[in-house]
Short mmCIF file of N, CA and C in Angstrom, two decimals:
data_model
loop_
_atom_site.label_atom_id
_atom_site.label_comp_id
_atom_site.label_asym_id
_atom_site.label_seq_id
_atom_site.Cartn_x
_atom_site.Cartn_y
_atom_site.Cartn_z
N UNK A 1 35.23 36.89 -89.23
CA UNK A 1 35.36 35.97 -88.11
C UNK A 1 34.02 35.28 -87.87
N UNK A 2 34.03 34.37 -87.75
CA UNK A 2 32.26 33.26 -87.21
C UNK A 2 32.62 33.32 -86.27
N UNK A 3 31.13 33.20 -85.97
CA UNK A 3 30.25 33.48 -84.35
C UNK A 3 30.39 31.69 -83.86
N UNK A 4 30.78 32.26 -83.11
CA UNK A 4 30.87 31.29 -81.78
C UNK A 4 29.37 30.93 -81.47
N UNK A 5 28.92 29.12 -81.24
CA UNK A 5 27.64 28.74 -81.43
C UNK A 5 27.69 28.43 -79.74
N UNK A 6 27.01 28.50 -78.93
CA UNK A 6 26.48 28.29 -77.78
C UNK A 6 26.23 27.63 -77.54
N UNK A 7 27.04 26.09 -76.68
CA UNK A 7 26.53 24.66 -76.56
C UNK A 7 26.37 24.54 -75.07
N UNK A 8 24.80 24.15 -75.00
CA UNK A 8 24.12 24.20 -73.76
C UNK A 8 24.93 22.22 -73.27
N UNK A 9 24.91 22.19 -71.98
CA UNK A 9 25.23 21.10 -72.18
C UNK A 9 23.93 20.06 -71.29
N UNK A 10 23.20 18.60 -71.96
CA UNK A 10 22.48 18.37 -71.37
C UNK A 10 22.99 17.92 -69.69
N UNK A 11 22.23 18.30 -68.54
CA UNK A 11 22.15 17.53 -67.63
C UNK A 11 21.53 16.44 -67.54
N UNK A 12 21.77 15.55 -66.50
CA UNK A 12 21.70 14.50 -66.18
C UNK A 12 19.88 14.40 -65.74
N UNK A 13 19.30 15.00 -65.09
CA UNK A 13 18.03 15.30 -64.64
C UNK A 13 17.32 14.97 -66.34
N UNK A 14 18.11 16.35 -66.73
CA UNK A 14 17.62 16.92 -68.52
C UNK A 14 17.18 15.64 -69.35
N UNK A 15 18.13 14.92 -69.28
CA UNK A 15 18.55 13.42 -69.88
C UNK A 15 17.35 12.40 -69.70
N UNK A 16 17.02 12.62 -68.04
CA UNK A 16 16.17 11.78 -67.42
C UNK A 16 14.52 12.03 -68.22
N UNK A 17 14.40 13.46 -68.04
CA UNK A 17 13.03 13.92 -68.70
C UNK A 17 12.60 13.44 -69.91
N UNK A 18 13.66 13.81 -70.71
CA UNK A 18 13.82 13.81 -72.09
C UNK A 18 13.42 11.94 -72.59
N UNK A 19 13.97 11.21 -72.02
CA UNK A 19 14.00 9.43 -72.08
C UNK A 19 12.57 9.42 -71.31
N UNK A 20 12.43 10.07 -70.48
CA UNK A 20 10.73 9.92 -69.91
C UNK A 20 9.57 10.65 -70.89
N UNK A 21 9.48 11.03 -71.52
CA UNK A 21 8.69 12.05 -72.55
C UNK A 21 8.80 11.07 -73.22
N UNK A 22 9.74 10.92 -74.00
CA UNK A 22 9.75 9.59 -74.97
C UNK A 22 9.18 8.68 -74.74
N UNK A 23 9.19 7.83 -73.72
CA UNK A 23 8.67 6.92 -73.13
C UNK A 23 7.40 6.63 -73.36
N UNK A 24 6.88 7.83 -72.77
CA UNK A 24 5.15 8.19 -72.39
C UNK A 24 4.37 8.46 -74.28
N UNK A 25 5.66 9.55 -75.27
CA UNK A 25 5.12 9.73 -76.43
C UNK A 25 5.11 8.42 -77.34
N UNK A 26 5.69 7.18 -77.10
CA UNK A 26 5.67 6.34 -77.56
C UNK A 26 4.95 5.35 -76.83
N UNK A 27 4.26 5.47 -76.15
CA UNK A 27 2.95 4.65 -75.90
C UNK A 27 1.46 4.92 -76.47
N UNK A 28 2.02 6.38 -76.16
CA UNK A 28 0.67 7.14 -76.06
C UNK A 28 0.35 8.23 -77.35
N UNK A 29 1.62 8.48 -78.18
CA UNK A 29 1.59 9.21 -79.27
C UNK A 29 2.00 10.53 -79.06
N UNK A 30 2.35 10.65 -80.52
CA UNK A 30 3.21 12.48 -80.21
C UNK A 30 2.15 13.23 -79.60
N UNK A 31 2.49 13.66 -79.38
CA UNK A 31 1.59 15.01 -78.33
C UNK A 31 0.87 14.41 -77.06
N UNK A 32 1.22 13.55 -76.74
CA UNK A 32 0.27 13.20 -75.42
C UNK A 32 1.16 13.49 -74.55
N UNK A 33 2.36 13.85 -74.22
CA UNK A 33 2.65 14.66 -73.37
C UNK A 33 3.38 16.19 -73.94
N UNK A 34 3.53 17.22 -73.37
CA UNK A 34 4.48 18.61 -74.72
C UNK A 34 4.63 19.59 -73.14
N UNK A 35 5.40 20.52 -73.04
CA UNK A 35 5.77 21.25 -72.54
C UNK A 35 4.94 22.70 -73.06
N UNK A 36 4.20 23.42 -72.12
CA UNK A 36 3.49 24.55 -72.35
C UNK A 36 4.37 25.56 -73.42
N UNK A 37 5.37 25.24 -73.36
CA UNK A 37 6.29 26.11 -73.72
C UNK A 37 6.40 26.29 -75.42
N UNK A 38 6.10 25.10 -76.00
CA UNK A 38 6.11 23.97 -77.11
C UNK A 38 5.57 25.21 -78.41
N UNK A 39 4.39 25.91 -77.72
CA UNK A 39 3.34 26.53 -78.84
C UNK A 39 2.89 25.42 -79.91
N UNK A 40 2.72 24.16 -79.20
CA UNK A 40 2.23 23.41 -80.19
C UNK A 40 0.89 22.65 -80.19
N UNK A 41 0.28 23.91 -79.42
CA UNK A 41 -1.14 23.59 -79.55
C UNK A 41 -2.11 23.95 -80.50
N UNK A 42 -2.70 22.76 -80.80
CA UNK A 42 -3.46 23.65 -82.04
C UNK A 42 -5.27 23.94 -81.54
N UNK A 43 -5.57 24.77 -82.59
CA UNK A 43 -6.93 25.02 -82.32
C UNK A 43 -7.97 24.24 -82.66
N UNK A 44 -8.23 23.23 -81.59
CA UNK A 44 -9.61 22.47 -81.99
C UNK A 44 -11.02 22.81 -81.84
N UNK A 45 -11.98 22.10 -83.01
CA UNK A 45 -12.96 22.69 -83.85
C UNK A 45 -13.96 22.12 -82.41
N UNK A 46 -14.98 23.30 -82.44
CA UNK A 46 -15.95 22.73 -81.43
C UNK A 46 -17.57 22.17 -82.16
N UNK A 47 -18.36 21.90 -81.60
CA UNK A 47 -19.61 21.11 -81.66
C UNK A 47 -20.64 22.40 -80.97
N UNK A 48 -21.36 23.26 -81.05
CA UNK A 48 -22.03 24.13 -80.87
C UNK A 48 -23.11 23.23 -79.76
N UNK A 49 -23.68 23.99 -78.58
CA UNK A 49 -24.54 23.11 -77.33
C UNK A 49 -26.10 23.19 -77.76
N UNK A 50 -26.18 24.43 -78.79
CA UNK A 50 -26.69 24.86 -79.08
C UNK A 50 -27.73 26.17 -78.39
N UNK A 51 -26.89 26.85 -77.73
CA UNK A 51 -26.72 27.41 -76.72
C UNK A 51 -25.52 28.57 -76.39
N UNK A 52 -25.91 29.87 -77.17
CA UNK A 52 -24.80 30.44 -77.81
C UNK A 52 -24.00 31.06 -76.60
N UNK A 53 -24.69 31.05 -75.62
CA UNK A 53 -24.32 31.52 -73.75
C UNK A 53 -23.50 30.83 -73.51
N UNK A 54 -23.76 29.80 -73.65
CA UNK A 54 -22.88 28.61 -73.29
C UNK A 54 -21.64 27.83 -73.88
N UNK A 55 -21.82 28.27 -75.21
CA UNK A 55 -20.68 28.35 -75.99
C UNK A 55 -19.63 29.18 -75.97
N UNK A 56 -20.23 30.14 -75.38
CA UNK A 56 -19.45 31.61 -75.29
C UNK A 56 -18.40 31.28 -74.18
N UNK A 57 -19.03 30.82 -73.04
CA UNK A 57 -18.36 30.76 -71.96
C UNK A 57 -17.60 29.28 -71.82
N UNK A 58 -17.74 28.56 -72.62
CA UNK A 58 -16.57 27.56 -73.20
C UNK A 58 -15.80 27.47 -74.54
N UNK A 59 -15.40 28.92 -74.29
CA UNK A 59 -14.50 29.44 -75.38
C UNK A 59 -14.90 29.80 -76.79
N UNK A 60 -16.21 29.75 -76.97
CA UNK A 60 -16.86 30.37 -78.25
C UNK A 60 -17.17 28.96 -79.46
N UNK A 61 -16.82 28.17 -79.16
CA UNK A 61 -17.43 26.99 -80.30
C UNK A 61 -18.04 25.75 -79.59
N UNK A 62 -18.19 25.93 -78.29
CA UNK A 62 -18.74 24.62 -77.51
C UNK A 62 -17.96 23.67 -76.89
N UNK A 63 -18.18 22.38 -77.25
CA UNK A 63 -18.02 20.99 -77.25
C UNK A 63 -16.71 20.97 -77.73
N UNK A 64 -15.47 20.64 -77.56
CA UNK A 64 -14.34 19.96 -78.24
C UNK A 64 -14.21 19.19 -79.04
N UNK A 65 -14.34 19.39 -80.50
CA UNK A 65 -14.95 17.44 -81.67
C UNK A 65 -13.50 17.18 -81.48
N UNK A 66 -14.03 15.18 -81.11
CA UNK A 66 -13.15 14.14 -81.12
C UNK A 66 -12.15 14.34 -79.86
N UNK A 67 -13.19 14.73 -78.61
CA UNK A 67 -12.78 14.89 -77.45
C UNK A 67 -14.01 14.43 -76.52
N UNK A 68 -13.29 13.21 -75.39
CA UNK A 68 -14.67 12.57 -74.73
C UNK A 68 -15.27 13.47 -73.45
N UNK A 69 -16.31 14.15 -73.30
CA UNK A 69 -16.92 14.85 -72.59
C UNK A 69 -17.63 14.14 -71.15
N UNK A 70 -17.36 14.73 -70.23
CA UNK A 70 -18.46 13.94 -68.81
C UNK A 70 -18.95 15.75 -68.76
N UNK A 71 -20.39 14.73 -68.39
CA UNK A 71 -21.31 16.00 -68.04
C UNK A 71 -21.76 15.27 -66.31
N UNK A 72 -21.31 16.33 -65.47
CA UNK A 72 -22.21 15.54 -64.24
C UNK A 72 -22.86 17.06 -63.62
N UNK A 73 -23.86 16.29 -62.61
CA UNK A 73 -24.88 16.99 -61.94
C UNK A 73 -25.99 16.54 -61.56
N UNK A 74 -26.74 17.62 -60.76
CA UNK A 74 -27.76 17.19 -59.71
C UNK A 74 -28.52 16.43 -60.98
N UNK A 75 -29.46 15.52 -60.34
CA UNK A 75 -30.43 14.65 -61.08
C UNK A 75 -31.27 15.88 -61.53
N UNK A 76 -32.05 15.49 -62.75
CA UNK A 76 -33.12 16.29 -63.58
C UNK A 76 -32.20 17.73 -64.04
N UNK A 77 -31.14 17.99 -64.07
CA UNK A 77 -30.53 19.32 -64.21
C UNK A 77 -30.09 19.99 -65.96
N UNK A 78 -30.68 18.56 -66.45
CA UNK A 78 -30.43 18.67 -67.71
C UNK A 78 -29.07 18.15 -68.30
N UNK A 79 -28.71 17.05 -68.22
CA UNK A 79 -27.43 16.98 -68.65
C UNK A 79 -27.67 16.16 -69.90
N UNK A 80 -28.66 15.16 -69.84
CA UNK A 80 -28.82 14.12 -70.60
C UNK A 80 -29.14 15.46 -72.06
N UNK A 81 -30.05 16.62 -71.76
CA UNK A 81 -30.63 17.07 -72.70
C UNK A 81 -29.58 18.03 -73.40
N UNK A 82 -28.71 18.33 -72.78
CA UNK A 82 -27.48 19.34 -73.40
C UNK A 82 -26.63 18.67 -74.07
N UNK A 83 -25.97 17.05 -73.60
CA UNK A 83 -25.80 15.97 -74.89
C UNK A 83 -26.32 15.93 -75.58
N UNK A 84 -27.75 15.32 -75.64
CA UNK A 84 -27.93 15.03 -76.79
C UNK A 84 -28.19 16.28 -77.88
N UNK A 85 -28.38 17.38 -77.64
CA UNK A 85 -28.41 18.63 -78.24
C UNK A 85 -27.28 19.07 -78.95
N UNK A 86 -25.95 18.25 -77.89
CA UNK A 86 -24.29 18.18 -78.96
C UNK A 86 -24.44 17.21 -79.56
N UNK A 87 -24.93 16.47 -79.70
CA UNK A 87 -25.14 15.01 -80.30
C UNK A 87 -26.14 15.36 -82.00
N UNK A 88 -27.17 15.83 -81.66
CA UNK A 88 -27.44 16.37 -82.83
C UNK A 88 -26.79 17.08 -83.83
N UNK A 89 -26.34 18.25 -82.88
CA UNK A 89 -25.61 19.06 -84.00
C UNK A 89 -24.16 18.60 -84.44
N UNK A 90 -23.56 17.81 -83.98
CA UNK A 90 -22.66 16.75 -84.39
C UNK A 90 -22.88 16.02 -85.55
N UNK A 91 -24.12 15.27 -85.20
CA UNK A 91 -24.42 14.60 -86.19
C UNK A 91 -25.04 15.50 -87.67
N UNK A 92 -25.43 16.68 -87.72
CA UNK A 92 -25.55 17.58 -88.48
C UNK A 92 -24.91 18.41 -89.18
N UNK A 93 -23.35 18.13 -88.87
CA UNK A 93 -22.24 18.48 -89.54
C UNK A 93 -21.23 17.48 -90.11
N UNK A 94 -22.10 15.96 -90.28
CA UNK A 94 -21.49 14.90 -90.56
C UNK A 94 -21.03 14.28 -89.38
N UNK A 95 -20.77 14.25 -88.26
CA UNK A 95 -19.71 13.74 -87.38
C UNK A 95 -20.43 12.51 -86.77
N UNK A 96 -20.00 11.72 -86.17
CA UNK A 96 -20.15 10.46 -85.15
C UNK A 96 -20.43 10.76 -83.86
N UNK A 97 -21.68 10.33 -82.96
CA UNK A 97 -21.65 10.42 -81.72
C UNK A 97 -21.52 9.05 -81.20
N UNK A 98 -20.80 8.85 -79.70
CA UNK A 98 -20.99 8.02 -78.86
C UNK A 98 -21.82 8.44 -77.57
N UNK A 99 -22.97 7.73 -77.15
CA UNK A 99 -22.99 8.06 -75.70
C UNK A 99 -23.33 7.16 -74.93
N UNK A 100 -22.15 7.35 -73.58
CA UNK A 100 -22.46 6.29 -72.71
C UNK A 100 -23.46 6.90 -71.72
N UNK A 101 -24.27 6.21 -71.58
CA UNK A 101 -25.16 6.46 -70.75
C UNK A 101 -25.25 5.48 -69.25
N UNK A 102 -24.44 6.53 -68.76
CA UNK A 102 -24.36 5.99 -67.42
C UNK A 102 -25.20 5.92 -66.03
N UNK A 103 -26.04 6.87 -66.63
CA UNK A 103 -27.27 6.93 -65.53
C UNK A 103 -28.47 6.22 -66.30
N UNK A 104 -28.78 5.32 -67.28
CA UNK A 104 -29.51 4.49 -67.99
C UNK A 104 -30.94 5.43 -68.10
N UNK A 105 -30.69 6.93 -68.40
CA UNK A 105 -31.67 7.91 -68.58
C UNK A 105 -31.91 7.94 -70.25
N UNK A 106 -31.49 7.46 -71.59
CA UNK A 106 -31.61 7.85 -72.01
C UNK A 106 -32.89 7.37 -72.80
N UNK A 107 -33.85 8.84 -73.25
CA UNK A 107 -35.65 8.65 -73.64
C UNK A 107 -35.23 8.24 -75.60
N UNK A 108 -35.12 7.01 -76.14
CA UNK A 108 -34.88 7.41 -77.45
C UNK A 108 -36.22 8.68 -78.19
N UNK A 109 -37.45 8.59 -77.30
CA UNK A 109 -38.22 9.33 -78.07
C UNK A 109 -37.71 11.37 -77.58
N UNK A 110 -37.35 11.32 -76.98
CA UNK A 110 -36.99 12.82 -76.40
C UNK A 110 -35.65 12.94 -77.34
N UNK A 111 -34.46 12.14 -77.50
CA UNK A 111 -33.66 12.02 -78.15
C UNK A 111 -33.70 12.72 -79.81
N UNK A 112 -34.86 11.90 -80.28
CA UNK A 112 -35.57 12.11 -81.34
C UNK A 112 -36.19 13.21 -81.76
N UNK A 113 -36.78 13.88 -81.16
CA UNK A 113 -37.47 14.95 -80.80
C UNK A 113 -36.15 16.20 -80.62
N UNK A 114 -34.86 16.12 -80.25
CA UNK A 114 -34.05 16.98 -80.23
C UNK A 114 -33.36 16.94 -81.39
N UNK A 115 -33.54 16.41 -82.57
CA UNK A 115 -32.92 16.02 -83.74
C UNK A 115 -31.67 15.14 -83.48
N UNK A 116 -31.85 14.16 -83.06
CA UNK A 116 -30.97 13.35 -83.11
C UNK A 116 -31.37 11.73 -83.91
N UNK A 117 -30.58 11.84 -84.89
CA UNK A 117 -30.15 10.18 -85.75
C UNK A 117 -30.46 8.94 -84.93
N UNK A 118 -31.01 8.50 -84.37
CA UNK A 118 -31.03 7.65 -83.40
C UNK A 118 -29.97 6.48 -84.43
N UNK A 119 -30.50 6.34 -85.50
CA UNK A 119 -30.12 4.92 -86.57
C UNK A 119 -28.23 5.09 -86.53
N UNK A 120 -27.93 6.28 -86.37
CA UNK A 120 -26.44 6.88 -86.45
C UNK A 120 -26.00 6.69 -85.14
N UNK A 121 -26.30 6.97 -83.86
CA UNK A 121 -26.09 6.94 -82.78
C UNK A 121 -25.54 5.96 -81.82
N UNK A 122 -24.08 5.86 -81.39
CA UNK A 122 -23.74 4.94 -80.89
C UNK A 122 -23.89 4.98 -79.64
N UNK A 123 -24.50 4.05 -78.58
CA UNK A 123 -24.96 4.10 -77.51
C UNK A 123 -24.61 2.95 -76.29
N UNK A 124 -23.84 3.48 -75.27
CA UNK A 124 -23.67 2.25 -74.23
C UNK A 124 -23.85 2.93 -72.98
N UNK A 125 -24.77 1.25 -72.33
CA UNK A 125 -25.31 1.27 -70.84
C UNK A 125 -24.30 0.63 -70.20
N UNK A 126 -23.16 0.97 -69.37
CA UNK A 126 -22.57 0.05 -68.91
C UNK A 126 -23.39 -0.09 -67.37
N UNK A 127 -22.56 -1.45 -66.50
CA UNK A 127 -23.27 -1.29 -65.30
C UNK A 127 -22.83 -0.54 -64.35
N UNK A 128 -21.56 -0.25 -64.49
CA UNK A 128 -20.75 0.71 -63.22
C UNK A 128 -19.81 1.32 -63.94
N UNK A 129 -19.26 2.55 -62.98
CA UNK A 129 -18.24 3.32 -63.68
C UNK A 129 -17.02 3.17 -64.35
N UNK A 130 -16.12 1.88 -63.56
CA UNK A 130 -15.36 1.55 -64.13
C UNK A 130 -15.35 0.97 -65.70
N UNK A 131 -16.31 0.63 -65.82
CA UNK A 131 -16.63 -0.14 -67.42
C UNK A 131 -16.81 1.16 -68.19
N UNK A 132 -17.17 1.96 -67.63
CA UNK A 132 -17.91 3.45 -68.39
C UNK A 132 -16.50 3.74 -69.01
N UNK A 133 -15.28 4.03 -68.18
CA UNK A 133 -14.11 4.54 -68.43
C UNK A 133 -13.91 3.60 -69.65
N UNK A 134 -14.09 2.29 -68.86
CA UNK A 134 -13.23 1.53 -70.20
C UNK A 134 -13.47 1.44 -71.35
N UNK A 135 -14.87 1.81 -71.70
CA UNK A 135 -15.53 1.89 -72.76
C UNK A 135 -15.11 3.26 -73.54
N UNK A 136 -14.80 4.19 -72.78
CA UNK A 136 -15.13 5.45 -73.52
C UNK A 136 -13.35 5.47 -73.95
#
């Protein structure tokens, strides 16, 4: 005798989601929206801070590669210097940096001095935040 198959039937709500997901994955690409449920996350490769404390406590590889990062905080707190420190070692495993530099702090000679490519280094001053977004 065959087993009897179990037909869920969609609701109307169900229907609604489902045409909205679509929607959003076809603007924005498969996976830009997924249901936790999915297990279809994968494990992305990190960028070391160089700073193994600190890596640790953002999940053991750092930086997210080919994921855009904001660093904020009090002035002088070091933010500019913990970029460019991912920025180096980025660029030391082959990869591409961008940085917008939104607080127009950045020293190319301190830069330099942290091993960073300056000649490799893609770099924008916008004037206000909104441009920052749009840029990045």
């Amino acid at each position: 005798m065959a087993k009897s198959k179990k037909v869920v039937e969609e609701t109307p709500e169900q229907r609604i989601l489902d045409n909205t997901v679509g929607q959003i994955e076809k603007a924005f690409g498969k996976g830009s929206i997924m249901r936790l449920s999915d297990n279809s996350f994968e494990a992305i490769p990190g960028i070391s801070t160089g700073a193994l404390s600190l890596d640790l406590a953002m999940g053991g590889s750092g930086f997210p590669r080919g994921r855009i990062i904001e660093l904020f905080g009090p002035e002088s707190s070091g933010k500019t210097t913990l970029a460019l420190h991912v920025v180096a070692n980025a660029q030391r495993s082959g990869g591409i940096a961008a940085f917008i530099d939104a607080e127009h702090a950045l020293d190319p000679t301190w830069a330099k001095r942290l091993g960073v490519n300056l000649e490799d280094l893609l770099v924008s001053q916008p004037s206000h935040g909104e441009e920052a977004l749009q840029i990045a």
